[in-house]
Amino acid sequence: NYYSTDAPENKELSQTIYRKLKANGKIATKTIEQFFDPVKNMFLPDRFIKGECPKCHAKDQYGDNCEVCGATYNPTELINAYSAVSGAAPVRKETEHYFFKLSECEAFLKEWTRSEAIKGKPTLQGEAANKMGEWFENGLNDWDISRDAPYFGFEIPDAPGKYFYVWLDAPIGYMASFKKLCEMKGLDFDEYWSKDSETELYHFIGKDILYFHALFWPATLEFSGHRKPTQIFAHGFLTVNGEKMSKSRGTFITARSYLEHIKNPEYLRYYYAAKLNSTMEDIDLNLEDFVARVNSDLVGKYINIASRTAGFINKRFAGKLNPSPDNAVIAELKGAAQMIADAYAAREYGR
């Protein structure tokens, strides 16, 4: 079901989950300092602030997490911060915010991130679990789940002018979309999302949002009485000719631009599939390699084999195939089915 996070189901679920977390003693309020735009006279949400990452010192990063190193931080930790609205240097003002007590969830998360899902398979990839371990070494801070108006999204119950931080309600959008599907198909939502559900749930995400999906999200689910993901699979970024996508550097390619030049999307799908694997490493779209692989693999092998086979069938067998299934070649192809299925299950698509 293709849906939106501003749906009524998401508002209902977000507020319900918040109330359950609060009832379980996992919500606290604290007076903190936030950046305030003196020109626009407004508190600045994370995405309205930019500056230098306090961890890796990458420039022009937003106020909640770094898109370069993946670190999360408080907006006030940004170096040389400026308002994305007015360009002014923000000042600090006190405000009351709502926090999810993530620090109290550390024991649960340490166990869950190193747990096994089904058939002995780990819940997280080894690289992802190791990354979680780095964050545990520094200790988990409580998670600020509120933002001051003006802010998009849903208002926190009984807290006028305070809104849920986008990364609280965004993952709940998975549940909301599925709940809408259940209503349309007559399915039991709780059968899939209750704490004791026996169904399987998988997330495929980018490695830049691993922190939110492997720490905040399972803790939110656990302490609001819902099931956790069976497994989470993180992928790397797509680079172009070895460089990060950038409009200014000419390495940013849109789907429309690709179709205008190449026409056939199947070539690109094949190229990505041939490189996809189970790790978090980046995939590079090397344009010279792309042309060479399409010509050698798709045209030189598959299409050439089909073309030559069709010629033989027409020339020597009157255009008819052997009706007998007892053929050594067919048996060999059928025998490869399990190997192919295993490779898919292991997410080794390029194999």
PDB file of C-alpha atoms in Angstrom, residues 25-28 99-110 135-136 138-144 215-216 219-220:
ATOM      1  CA  GLY A  25       7.624   5.692  32.349  1.00  0.00           C
ATOM      2  CA  LYS A  26       9.720   6.201  29.226  1.00  0.00           C
ATOM      3  CA  ILE A  27       8.865   9.883  28.598  1.00  0.00           C
ATOM      4  CA  ALA A  28      10.411  12.814  30.481  1.00  0.00           C
ATOM      5  CA  PHE A  99      12.411  13.025  25.731  1.00  0.00           C
ATOM      6  CA  PHE A 100      12.207   9.285  25.194  1.00  0.00           C
ATOM      7  CA  LYS A 101      14.406   7.658  27.860  1.00  0.00           C
ATOM      8  CA  LEU A 102      16.635   5.781  25.434  1.00  0.00           C
ATOM      9  CA  SER A 103      19.350   5.512  28.089  1.00  0.00           C
ATOM     10  CA  GLU A 104      17.067   3.143  30.028  1.00  0.00           C
ATOM     11  CA  CYS A 105      16.724   0.920  26.941  1.00  0.00           C
ATOM     12  CA  GLU A 106      20.440   0.240  26.496  1.00  0.00           C
ATOM     13  CA  ALA A 107      20.452  -3.275  27.970  1.00  0.00           C
ATOM     14  CA  PHE A 108      17.545  -4.309  25.747  1.00  0.00           C
ATOM     15  CA  LEU A 109      19.137  -2.777  22.646  1.00  0.00           C
ATOM     16  CA  LYS A 110      22.544  -4.367  23.263  1.00  0.00           C
ATOM     17  CA  TRP A 135      27.463   3.967  19.847  1.00  0.00           C
ATOM     18  CA  PHE A 136      26.991   1.798  22.943  1.00  0.00           C
ATOM     19  CA  ASN A 138      29.803   6.165  24.268  1.00  0.00           C
ATOM     20  CA  GLY A 139      26.534   5.475  26.097  1.00  0.00           C
ATOM     21  CA  LEU A 140      23.071   6.274  24.779  1.00  0.00           C
ATOM     22  CA  ASN A 141      21.565   9.669  25.512  1.00  0.00           C
ATOM     23  CA  ASP A 142      17.859  10.236  25.976  1.00  0.00           C
ATOM     24  CA  TRP A 143      16.187  11.053  22.663  1.00  0.00           C
ATOM     25  CA  ASP A 144      14.584  14.454  22.109  1.00  0.00           C
ATOM     26  CA  LEU A 215      18.106   1.973  18.013  1.00  0.00           C
ATOM     27  CA  PHE A 216      15.167   4.390  18.252  1.00  0.00           C
ATOM     28  CA  ALA A 219      13.112   0.602  21.500  1.00  0.00           C
ATOM     29  CA  THR A 220       9.928   2.486  20.613  1.00  0.00           C
TER      30      THR A 220
END
